């Protein structure tokens, strides 16, 4: 696995809005793929579970965010560190073809999976060409 | 040799030293630009306590079966594989940032550990390995006898 692929990217300016929580914000790595009926979005957000992940859709901006509390193991001191722990946030602009009411989300092993169903009207319709 | 000659001349400015300083500075810049270049994947955090060492790694979306942990003396080896999603027919990627494939990491721990007592758990995509210090490696208090 190429190192850069799994490396966490820290957000330079997390979002246009100011944050009320202190701490670092990371941009989750995502895969987006298209199927016949839906667009699937998969995001790596280690440390996140279903309770602390938040998905919002406002107009055509889809925002995924996850809150991760900094870990501290009692009695231990951090001797060596290669990765930081913090919240996640990332926004995507989605087109009108997504049905915002039927978005489904699931989190498993720190991976968020979103299913963004396409609206009925944009599903490819087969046009029958008649011979005259 | 030259350098010493210059110094002996008592001049304040030493071009060789300037070059040396510049070279060192450039090296420092390049190594700092990507501090992770020497590091492997996955990234690890190591927590230490007197009796235990705790290693954590962020490995989202991995099947526990695909993680292999082995310990010899004071060396911990972490191997595994992250499988890529298999796309069905008719599906296509718009964006692909998540890495996949195999990884291997070997780290030297601050002390020898009891290999039989190593425990690991995987939760929310984070692997946590607890390694207890080997009995023979624990510091022993030495009594000082006074007469």
PDB file of C-alpha atoms in Angstrom:
ATOM      1  CA  UNK A   1       0.000   0.000   0.000  1.00  0.00           C
ATOM      2  CA  UNK A   2       1.454   3.315  -0.948  1.00  0.00           C
ATOM      3  CA  UNK A   3       2.082   5.316   2.178  1.00  0.00           C
ATOM      4  CA  UNK A   4       0.429   8.427   0.936  1.00  0.00           C
ATOM      5  CA  UNK A   5      -2.749   6.562   0.278  1.00  0.00           C
ATOM      6  CA  UNK A   6      -3.485   5.844   3.881  1.00  0.00           C
ATOM      7  CA  UNK A   7      -1.945   8.981   5.272  1.00  0.00           C
ATOM      8  CA  UNK A   8      -4.259  11.354   6.994  1.00  0.00           C
ATOM      9  CA  UNK A   9      -4.626  14.780   5.533  1.00  0.00           C
ATOM     10  CA  UNK A  10      -5.163  17.605   7.897  1.00  0.00           C
ATOM     11  CA  UNK A  11      -7.599  20.247   6.757  1.00  0.00           C
ATOM     12  CA  UNK A  12      -6.018  23.617   6.167  1.00  0.00           C
ATOM     13  CA  UNK A  13      -9.178  25.514   6.782  1.00  0.00           C
ATOM     14  CA  UNK A  14     -11.802  22.988   7.833  1.00  0.00           C
ATOM     15  CA  UNK A  15     -14.841  24.811   6.521  1.00  0.00           C
ATOM     16  CA  UNK A  16     -16.196  28.254   5.847  1.00  0.00           C
ATOM     17  CA  UNK A  17     -17.886  28.211   9.197  1.00  0.00           C
ATOM     18  CA  UNK A  18     -15.931  28.621  12.395  1.00  0.00           C
ATOM     19  CA  UNK A  19     -15.704  25.634  14.619  1.00  0.00           C
ATOM     20  CA  UNK A  20     -16.674  25.622  18.246  1.00  0.00           C
ATOM     21  CA  UNK A  21     -14.589  22.577  19.052  1.00  0.00           C
ATOM     22  CA  UNK A  22     -10.881  22.831  19.375  1.00  0.00           C
ATOM     23  CA  UNK A  23      -8.542  20.245  17.975  1.00  0.00           C
ATOM     24  CA  UNK A  24      -7.453  19.047  14.607  1.00  0.00           C
ATOM     25  CA  UNK A  25      -9.683  18.346  11.648  1.00  0.00           C
ATOM     26  CA  UNK A  26      -8.813  15.784   9.021  1.00  0.00           C
ATOM     27  CA  UNK A  27     -10.125  15.302   5.528  1.00  0.00           C
ATOM     28  CA  UNK A  28     -11.268  11.707   5.145  1.00  0.00           C
ATOM     29  CA  UNK A  29     -10.116   9.834   2.053  1.00  0.00           C
ATOM     30  CA  UNK A  30     -13.063   8.852  -0.075  1.00  0.00           C
ATOM     31  CA  UNK A  31     -13.994   6.596  -2.913  1.00  0.00           C
ATOM     32  CA  UNK A  32     -16.988   7.596  -4.983  1.00  0.00           C
ATOM     33  CA  UNK A  33     -18.507   5.274  -7.459  1.00  0.00           C
ATOM     34  CA  UNK A  34     -21.477   5.254  -9.630  1.00  0.00           C
ATOM     35  CA  UNK A  35     -23.938   2.461 -10.109  1.00  0.00           C
ATOM     36  CA  UNK A  36     -27.121   2.262 -12.087  1.00  0.00           C
ATOM     37  CA  UNK A  37     -29.435   3.430  -9.306  1.00  0.00           C
ATOM     38  CA  UNK A  38     -27.167   5.261  -6.915  1.00  0.00           C
ATOM     39  CA  UNK A  39     -23.919   7.012  -6.226  1.00  0.00           C
ATOM     40  CA  UNK A  40     -21.894   5.343  -3.486  1.00  0.00           C
ATOM     41  CA  UNK A  41     -19.527   7.247  -1.266  1.00  0.00           C
ATOM     42  CA  UNK A  42     -17.077   5.420   0.973  1.00  0.00           C
ATOM     43  CA  UNK A  43     -15.020   7.374   3.500  1.00  0.00           C
ATOM     44  CA  UNK A  44     -12.227   6.247   5.801  1.00  0.00           C
ATOM     45  CA  UNK A  45     -12.879   7.684   9.216  1.00  0.00           C
ATOM     46  CA  UNK A  46     -11.062   5.574  11.800  1.00  0.00           C
ATOM     47  CA  UNK A  47     -12.251   6.200  15.334  1.00  0.00           C
ATOM     48  CA  UNK A  48     -15.776   7.026  14.260  1.00  0.00           C
ATOM     49  CA  UNK A  49     -18.870   4.964  14.965  1.00  0.00           C
ATOM     50  CA  UNK A  50     -22.551   5.418  14.115  1.00  0.00           C
ATOM     51  CA  UNK A  51     -23.121   7.698  17.107  1.00  0.00           C
ATOM     52  CA  UNK A  52     -20.549  10.334  16.311  1.00  0.00           C
ATOM     53  CA  UNK A  53     -20.907  10.645  12.591  1.00  0.00           C
ATOM     54  CA  UNK A  54     -23.072  13.365  11.169  1.00  0.00           C
ATOM     55  CA  UNK A  55     -24.342  13.716   7.627  1.00  0.00           C
ATOM     56  CA  UNK A  56     -26.127  16.804   6.434  1.00  0.00           C
ATOM     57  CA  UNK A  57     -27.533  17.780   3.098  1.00  0.00           C
ATOM     58  CA  UNK A  58     -28.225  21.423   2.599  1.00  0.00           C
ATOM     59  CA  UNK A  59     -29.337  22.524  -0.817  1.00  0.00           C
ATOM     60  CA  UNK A  60     -26.837  20.588  -2.890  1.00  0.00           C
ATOM     61  CA  UNK A  61     -23.979  20.406  -0.412  1.00  0.00           C
ATOM     62  CA  UNK A  62     -23.470  17.117   1.326  1.00  0.00           C
ATOM     63  CA  UNK A  63     -21.306  17.343   4.419  1.00  0.00           C
ATOM     64  CA  UNK A  64     -19.926  14.407   6.304  1.00  0.00           C
ATOM     65  CA  UNK A  65     -18.399  15.013   9.684  1.00  0.00           C
ATOM     66  CA  UNK A  66     -17.243  12.807  12.481  1.00  0.00           C
ATOM     67  CA  UNK A  67     -16.194  13.710  15.971  1.00  0.00           C
ATOM     68  CA  UNK A  68     -13.372  11.766  17.523  1.00  0.00           C
ATOM     69  CA  UNK A  69     -12.340  12.470  21.051  1.00  0.00           C
ATOM     70  CA  UNK A  70      -8.605  12.504  21.617  1.00  0.00           C
ATOM     71  CA  UNK A  71      -7.461   9.235  23.063  1.00  0.00           C
ATOM     72  CA  UNK A  72      -5.466   8.995  26.224  1.00  0.00           C
ATOM     73  CA  UNK A  73      -4.678   5.739  27.918  1.00  0.00           C
ATOM     74  CA  UNK A  74      -4.508   6.073  31.648  1.00  0.00           C
ATOM     75  CA  UNK A  75      -1.036   5.708  33.054  1.00  0.00           C
ATOM     76  CA  UNK A  76       0.509   5.675  29.604  1.00  0.00           C
ATOM     77  CA  UNK A  77       2.469   8.372  27.910  1.00  0.00           C
ATOM     78  CA  UNK A  78       2.679   8.794  24.162  1.00  0.00           C
ATOM     79  CA  UNK A  79       6.263   7.817  23.431  1.00  0.00           C
ATOM     80  CA  UNK A  80       6.149   7.939  19.652  1.00  0.00           C
ATOM     81  CA  UNK A  81       3.544   9.286  17.309  1.00  0.00           C
ATOM     82  CA  UNK A  82       3.085   9.012  13.581  1.00  0.00           C
ATOM     83  CA  UNK A  83      -0.529   9.994  13.265  1.00  0.00           C
ATOM     84  CA  UNK A  84      -2.748  12.542  14.886  1.00  0.00           C
ATOM     85  CA  UNK A  85      -6.266  12.103  16.161  1.00  0.00           C
ATOM     86  CA  UNK A  86      -9.027  14.564  15.465  1.00  0.00           C
ATOM     87  CA  UNK A  87     -12.370  15.184  13.865  1.00  0.00           C
ATOM     88  CA  UNK A  88     -13.239  14.613  10.249  1.00  0.00           C
ATOM     89  CA  UNK A  89     -15.012  16.891   7.885  1.00  0.00           C
ATOM     90  CA  UNK A  90     -15.554  17.057   4.177  1.00  0.00           C
ATOM     91  CA  UNK A  91     -18.173  18.526   1.879  1.00  0.00           C
ATOM     92  CA  UNK A  92     -19.290  17.527  -1.558  1.00  0.00           C
ATOM     93  CA  UNK A  93     -21.468  19.264  -4.068  1.00  0.00           C
ATOM     94  CA  UNK A  94     -24.017  16.907  -5.451  1.00  0.00           C
ATOM     95  CA  UNK A  95     -26.137  17.319  -8.494  1.00  0.00           C
ATOM     96  CA  UNK A  96     -29.907  17.399  -8.666  1.00  0.00           C
ATOM     97  CA  UNK A  97     -30.016  13.826  -9.696  1.00  0.00           C
ATOM     98  CA  UNK A  98     -29.667  12.654  -6.088  1.00  0.00           C
ATOM     99  CA  UNK A  99     -32.761  11.992  -4.051  1.00  0.00           C
ATOM    100  CA  UNK A 100     -31.880  13.671  -0.773  1.00  0.00           C
ATOM    101  CA  UNK A 101     -34.677  12.027   1.181  1.00  0.00           C
ATOM    102  CA  UNK A 102     -33.511   8.511   0.617  1.00  0.00           C
ATOM    103  CA  UNK A 103     -29.808   8.788   1.478  1.00  0.00           C
ATOM    104  CA  UNK A 104     -28.639   5.830   3.510  1.00  0.00           C
ATOM    105  CA  UNK A 105     -25.561   5.660   5.704  1.00  0.00           C
ATOM    106  CA  UNK A 106     -23.742   2.914   7.551  1.00  0.00           C
ATOM    107  CA  UNK A 107     -20.529   2.802   9.554  1.00  0.00           C
ATOM    108  CA  UNK A 108     -18.452  -0.295  10.032  1.00  0.00           C
ATOM    109  CA  UNK A 109     -14.869  -0.598  11.259  1.00  0.00           C
ATOM    110  CA  UNK A 110     -14.283   3.107  10.865  1.00  0.00           C
ATOM    111  CA  UNK A 111     -15.538   3.206   7.299  1.00  0.00           C
ATOM    112  CA  UNK A 112     -18.584   5.266   6.398  1.00  0.00           C
ATOM    113  CA  UNK A 113     -20.656   4.109   3.474  1.00  0.00           C
ATOM    114  CA  UNK A 114     -23.249   6.379   1.947  1.00  0.00           C
ATOM    115  CA  UNK A 115     -25.754   5.375  -0.650  1.00  0.00           C
ATOM    116  CA  UNK A 116     -27.095   8.327  -2.570  1.00  0.00           C
ATOM    117  CA  UNK A 117     -30.005   7.117  -4.664  1.00  0.00           C
ATOM    118  CA  UNK A 118     -30.631   8.732  -7.997  1.00  0.00           C
ATOM    119  CA  UNK A 119     -33.997  10.275  -8.570  1.00  0.00           C
ATOM    120  CA  UNK A 120     -36.393   8.393 -10.750  1.00  0.00           C
ATOM    121  CA  UNK A 121     -36.297  10.884 -13.567  1.00  0.00           C
ATOM    122  CA  UNK A 122     -32.582  10.664 -14.186  1.00  0.00           C
ATOM    123  CA  UNK A 123     -32.467   6.914 -14.374  1.00  0.00           C
ATOM    124  CA  UNK A 124     -31.592   6.050 -17.877  1.00  0.00           C
ATOM    125  CA  UNK A 125     -34.672   5.454 -19.918  1.00  0.00           C
ATOM    126  CA  UNK A 126     -34.469   3.284 -22.881  1.00  0.00           C
ATOM    127  CA  UNK A 127     -35.926   4.885 -25.912  1.00  0.00           C
ATOM    128  CA  UNK A 128     -37.364   2.556 -28.368  1.00  0.00           C
ATOM    129  CA  UNK A 129     -36.761   3.492 -31.931  1.00  0.00           C
ATOM    130  CA  UNK A 130     -39.534   2.439 -34.132  1.00  0.00           C
ATOM    131  CA  UNK A 131     -39.087   1.587 -37.694  1.00  0.00           C
ATOM    132  CA  UNK A 132     -41.548   3.227 -39.941  1.00  0.00           C
TER     133      UNK A 132
ATOM    134  CA  UNK B   1      43.155  21.575   5.321  1.00  0.00           C
ATOM    135  CA  UNK B   2      42.173  24.583   3.339  1.00  0.00           C
ATOM    136  CA  UNK B   3      39.640  25.426   5.883  1.00  0.00           C
ATOM    137  CA  UNK B   4      42.207  25.540   8.618  1.00  0.00           C
ATOM    138  CA  UNK B   5      44.428  27.687   6.497  1.00  0.00           C
ATOM    139  CA  UNK B   6      41.692  30.182   6.122  1.00  0.00           C
ATOM    140  CA  UNK B   7      41.058  30.210   9.798  1.00  0.00           C
ATOM    141  CA  UNK B   8      44.690  30.647  10.470  1.00  0.00           C
ATOM    142  CA  UNK B   9      44.651  33.683   8.275  1.00  0.00           C
ATOM    143  CA  UNK B  10      42.295  35.096  10.788  1.00  0.00           C
ATOM    144  CA  UNK B  11      39.571  36.049   8.376  1.00  0.00           C
ATOM    145  CA  UNK B  12      36.095  36.308   9.740  1.00  0.00           C
ATOM    146  CA  UNK B  13      34.412  34.818   6.715  1.00  0.00           C
ATOM    147  CA  UNK B  14      34.966  31.190   5.837  1.00  0.00           C
ATOM    148  CA  UNK B  15      33.486  30.241   2.442  1.00  0.00           C
ATOM    149  CA  UNK B  16      33.819  26.541   3.178  1.00  0.00           C
ATOM    150  CA  UNK B  17      31.842  26.842   6.306  1.00  0.00           C
ATOM    151  CA  UNK B  18      29.200  28.834   4.450  1.00  0.00           C
ATOM    152  CA  UNK B  19      28.861  26.077   1.888  1.00  0.00           C
ATOM    153  CA  UNK B  20      28.698  23.473   4.609  1.00  0.00           C
ATOM    154  CA  UNK B  21      26.004  25.403   6.443  1.00  0.00           C
ATOM    155  CA  UNK B  22      23.987  25.769   3.276  1.00  0.00           C
ATOM    156  CA  UNK B  23      24.296  22.085   2.500  1.00  0.00           C
ATOM    157  CA  UNK B  24      23.160  21.147   5.975  1.00  0.00           C
ATOM    158  CA  UNK B  25      20.259  23.551   5.754  1.00  0.00           C
ATOM    159  CA  UNK B  26      19.125  22.123   2.432  1.00  0.00           C
ATOM    160  CA  UNK B  27      19.262  18.607   3.784  1.00  0.00           C
ATOM    161  CA  UNK B  28      17.218  19.607   6.758  1.00  0.00           C
ATOM    162  CA  UNK B  29      14.608  21.233   4.517  1.00  0.00           C
ATOM    163  CA  UNK B  30      14.297  18.206   2.316  1.00  0.00           C
ATOM    164  CA  UNK B  31      13.989  15.756   5.149  1.00  0.00           C
ATOM    165  CA  UNK B  32      11.419  17.897   6.882  1.00  0.00           C
ATOM    166  CA  UNK B  33       9.298  18.366   3.801  1.00  0.00           C
ATOM    167  CA  UNK B  34       8.120  14.798   4.056  1.00  0.00           C
ATOM    168  CA  UNK B  35       8.868  13.461   7.494  1.00  0.00           C
ATOM    169  CA  UNK B  36       6.863  10.352   6.732  1.00  0.00           C
ATOM    170  CA  UNK B  37       8.904   9.321   3.744  1.00  0.00           C
ATOM    171  CA  UNK B  38      10.993   6.992   5.850  1.00  0.00           C
ATOM    172  CA  UNK B  39       7.994   5.661   7.661  1.00  0.00           C
ATOM    173  CA  UNK B  40       5.944   2.755   6.472  1.00  0.00           C
ATOM    174  CA  UNK B  41       2.294   2.114   6.449  1.00  0.00           C
ATOM    175  CA  UNK B  42       0.199   1.979   8.586  1.00  0.00           C
ATOM    176  CA  UNK B  43       1.144   4.892  10.803  1.00  0.00           C
ATOM    177  CA  UNK B  44       1.638   3.871  14.419  1.00  0.00           C
ATOM    178  CA  UNK B  45       1.335   5.548  17.759  1.00  0.00           C
ATOM    179  CA  UNK B  46       3.212   3.997  20.666  1.00  0.00           C
ATOM    180  CA  UNK B  47       2.158   4.488  24.246  1.00  0.00           C
ATOM    181  CA  UNK B  48       4.419   3.427  27.089  1.00  0.00           C
ATOM    182  CA  UNK B  49       3.970   2.640  30.722  1.00  0.00           C
ATOM    183  CA  UNK B  50       6.361   0.899  33.152  1.00  0.00           C
ATOM    184  CA  UNK B  51       4.933  -2.554  32.619  1.00  0.00           C
ATOM    185  CA  UNK B  52       3.272  -2.333  29.230  1.00  0.00           C
ATOM    186  CA  UNK B  53       3.581  -0.891  25.806  1.00  0.00           C
ATOM    187  CA  UNK B  54       0.535  -0.112  23.721  1.00  0.00           C
ATOM    188  CA  UNK B  55       0.672   0.194  19.959  1.00  0.00           C
ATOM    189  CA  UNK B  56      -2.219   1.695  18.012  1.00  0.00           C
ATOM    190  CA  UNK B  57      -2.730   1.876  14.265  1.00  0.00           C
ATOM    191  CA  UNK B  58      -5.507   3.297  12.140  1.00  0.00           C
ATOM    192  CA  UNK B  59      -6.635   0.552   9.812  1.00  0.00           C
ATOM    193  CA  UNK B  60     -10.153   1.347   8.706  1.00  0.00           C
ATOM    194  CA  UNK B  61     -12.236  -1.275   6.988  1.00  0.00           C
ATOM    195  CA  UNK B  62     -10.031  -4.285   7.454  1.00  0.00           C
ATOM    196  CA  UNK B  63     -11.158  -7.794   8.147  1.00  0.00           C
ATOM    197  CA  UNK B  64      -9.593  -8.986  11.429  1.00  0.00           C
ATOM    198  CA  UNK B  65      -8.699 -12.205   9.647  1.00  0.00           C
ATOM    199  CA  UNK B  66      -6.413 -10.211   7.386  1.00  0.00           C
ATOM    200  CA  UNK B  67      -4.281  -8.787  10.182  1.00  0.00           C
ATOM    201  CA  UNK B  68      -1.222 -10.693  11.303  1.00  0.00           C
ATOM    202  CA  UNK B  69       0.652  -9.673  14.442  1.00  0.00           C
ATOM    203  CA  UNK B  70       3.870 -11.327  15.542  1.00  0.00           C
ATOM    204  CA  UNK B  71       6.299 -10.577  18.333  1.00  0.00           C
ATOM    205  CA  UNK B  72       9.867 -11.743  18.794  1.00  0.00           C
ATOM    206  CA  UNK B  73      11.775 -10.378  21.756  1.00  0.00           C
ATOM    207  CA  UNK B  74      11.413  -6.655  21.385  1.00  0.00           C
ATOM    208  CA  UNK B  75      10.346  -6.569  17.755  1.00  0.00           C
ATOM    209  CA  UNK B  76       6.754  -6.237  16.714  1.00  0.00           C
ATOM    210  CA  UNK B  77       5.715  -7.067  13.181  1.00  0.00           C
ATOM    211  CA  UNK B  78       2.370  -6.032  11.832  1.00  0.00           C
ATOM    212  CA  UNK B  79       1.260  -7.390   8.506  1.00  0.00           C
ATOM    213  CA  UNK B  80      -1.980  -7.382   6.691  1.00  0.00           C
ATOM    214  CA  UNK B  81      -4.021  -6.564   3.722  1.00  0.00           C
ATOM    215  CA  UNK B  82      -6.782  -4.184   2.970  1.00  0.00           C
ATOM    216  CA  UNK B  83      -9.003  -5.433   0.244  1.00  0.00           C
ATOM    217  CA  UNK B  84     -10.330  -3.019  -2.296  1.00  0.00           C
ATOM    218  CA  UNK B  85     -14.049  -2.855  -2.940  1.00  0.00           C
ATOM    219  CA  UNK B  86     -15.047  -5.003  -5.828  1.00  0.00           C
ATOM    220  CA  UNK B  87     -17.205  -3.119  -8.231  1.00  0.00           C
ATOM    221  CA  UNK B  88     -20.157  -4.773  -9.786  1.00  0.00           C
ATOM    222  CA  UNK B  89     -20.841  -4.657 -13.415  1.00  0.00           C
ATOM    223  CA  UNK B  90     -21.952  -1.256 -14.581  1.00  0.00           C
ATOM    224  CA  UNK B  91     -20.313   0.547 -11.670  1.00  0.00           C
ATOM    225  CA  UNK B  92     -17.466   2.957 -12.211  1.00  0.00           C
ATOM    226  CA  UNK B  93     -15.201   5.097 -10.048  1.00  0.00           C
ATOM    227  CA  UNK B  94     -15.554   8.847  -9.962  1.00  0.00           C
ATOM    228  CA  UNK B  95     -12.952   9.272  -7.320  1.00  0.00           C
ATOM    229  CA  UNK B  96     -10.593   6.849  -5.710  1.00  0.00           C
ATOM    230  CA  UNK B  97      -8.497   7.992  -2.775  1.00  0.00           C
ATOM    231  CA  UNK B  98      -8.624   5.096  -0.340  1.00  0.00           C
ATOM    232  CA  UNK B  99      -5.599   2.903  -0.522  1.00  0.00           C
ATOM    233  CA  UNK B 100      -5.682  -0.846  -0.637  1.00  0.00           C
ATOM    234  CA  UNK B 101      -3.285  -3.730  -0.773  1.00  0.00           C
ATOM    235  CA  UNK B 102      -0.878  -5.298   1.619  1.00  0.00           C
ATOM    236  CA  UNK B 103       1.137  -3.585   4.305  1.00  0.00           C
ATOM    237  CA  UNK B 104       3.903  -4.585   6.689  1.00  0.00           C
ATOM    238  CA  UNK B 105       5.483  -2.752   9.518  1.00  0.00           C
ATOM    239  CA  UNK B 106       8.235  -3.744  11.929  1.00  0.00           C
ATOM    240  CA  UNK B 107       8.973  -1.698  15.003  1.00  0.00           C
ATOM    241  CA  UNK B 108      11.440  -2.042  17.816  1.00  0.00           C
ATOM    242  CA  UNK B 109       9.764  -1.739  21.177  1.00  0.00           C
ATOM    243  CA  UNK B 110      11.369   0.015  24.135  1.00  0.00           C
ATOM    244  CA  UNK B 111      11.722  -3.319  25.964  1.00  0.00           C
ATOM    245  CA  UNK B 112      11.359  -7.062  25.551  1.00  0.00           C
ATOM    246  CA  UNK B 113       7.785  -8.274  25.777  1.00  0.00           C
ATOM    247  CA  UNK B 114       6.016 -11.425  26.912  1.00  0.00           C
ATOM    248  CA  UNK B 115       4.943 -12.761  23.518  1.00  0.00           C
ATOM    249  CA  UNK B 116       2.346 -15.125  25.034  1.00  0.00           C
ATOM    250  CA  UNK B 117       0.543 -12.341  26.819  1.00  0.00           C
ATOM    251  CA  UNK B 118       0.164  -9.940  23.922  1.00  0.00           C
ATOM    252  CA  UNK B 119      -3.450  -8.942  23.331  1.00  0.00           C
ATOM    253  CA  UNK B 120      -5.001  -7.058  20.454  1.00  0.00           C
ATOM    254  CA  UNK B 121      -8.382  -5.582  19.728  1.00  0.00           C
ATOM    255  CA  UNK B 122      -9.890  -3.954  16.695  1.00  0.00           C
ATOM    256  CA  UNK B 123     -12.542  -1.361  17.161  1.00  0.00           C
ATOM    257  CA  UNK B 124     -13.891   1.440  14.950  1.00  0.00           C
ATOM    258  CA  UNK B 125     -11.105   0.791  12.486  1.00  0.00           C
ATOM    259  CA  UNK B 126      -8.368   1.181  15.071  1.00  0.00           C
ATOM    260  CA  UNK B 127      -6.090  -1.651  16.015  1.00  0.00           C
ATOM    261  CA  UNK B 128      -4.814  -1.635  19.560  1.00  0.00           C
ATOM    262  CA  UNK B 129      -2.085  -4.010  20.678  1.00  0.00           C
ATOM    263  CA  UNK B 130      -1.115  -4.336  24.334  1.00  0.00           C
ATOM    264  CA  UNK B 131       2.280  -5.849  24.979  1.00  0.00           C
ATOM    265  CA  UNK B 132       3.323  -6.613  28.555  1.00  0.00           C
ATOM    266  CA  UNK B 133       6.951  -6.242  29.502  1.00  0.00           C
ATOM    267  CA  UNK B 134       8.887  -9.468  29.828  1.00  0.00           C
ATOM    268  CA  UNK B 135       9.468 -10.583  33.395  1.00  0.00           C
ATOM    269  CA  UNK B 136      13.220 -10.899  32.988  1.00  0.00           C
ATOM    270  CA  UNK B 137      13.378  -7.428  31.535  1.00  0.00           C
ATOM    271  CA  UNK B 138      11.659  -5.667  34.395  1.00  0.00           C
ATOM    272  CA  UNK B 139      13.923  -3.449  36.426  1.00  0.00           C
ATOM    273  CA  UNK B 140      15.046  -4.994  39.688  1.00  0.00           C
ATOM    274  CA  UNK B 141      15.603  -3.067  42.785  1.00  0.00           C
ATOM    275  CA  UNK B 142      18.981  -3.692  44.268  1.00  0.00           C
ATOM    276  CA  UNK B 143      19.304  -3.575  47.956  1.00  0.00           C
ATOM    277  CA  UNK B 144      22.340  -1.842  49.284  1.00  0.00           C
ATOM    278  CA  UNK B 145      23.736  -3.431  52.372  1.00  0.00           C
ATOM    279  CA  UNK B 146      25.307  -1.257  54.945  1.00  0.00           C
ATOM    280  CA  UNK B 147      27.447  -2.559  57.648  1.00  0.00           C
TER     281      UNK B 147
END
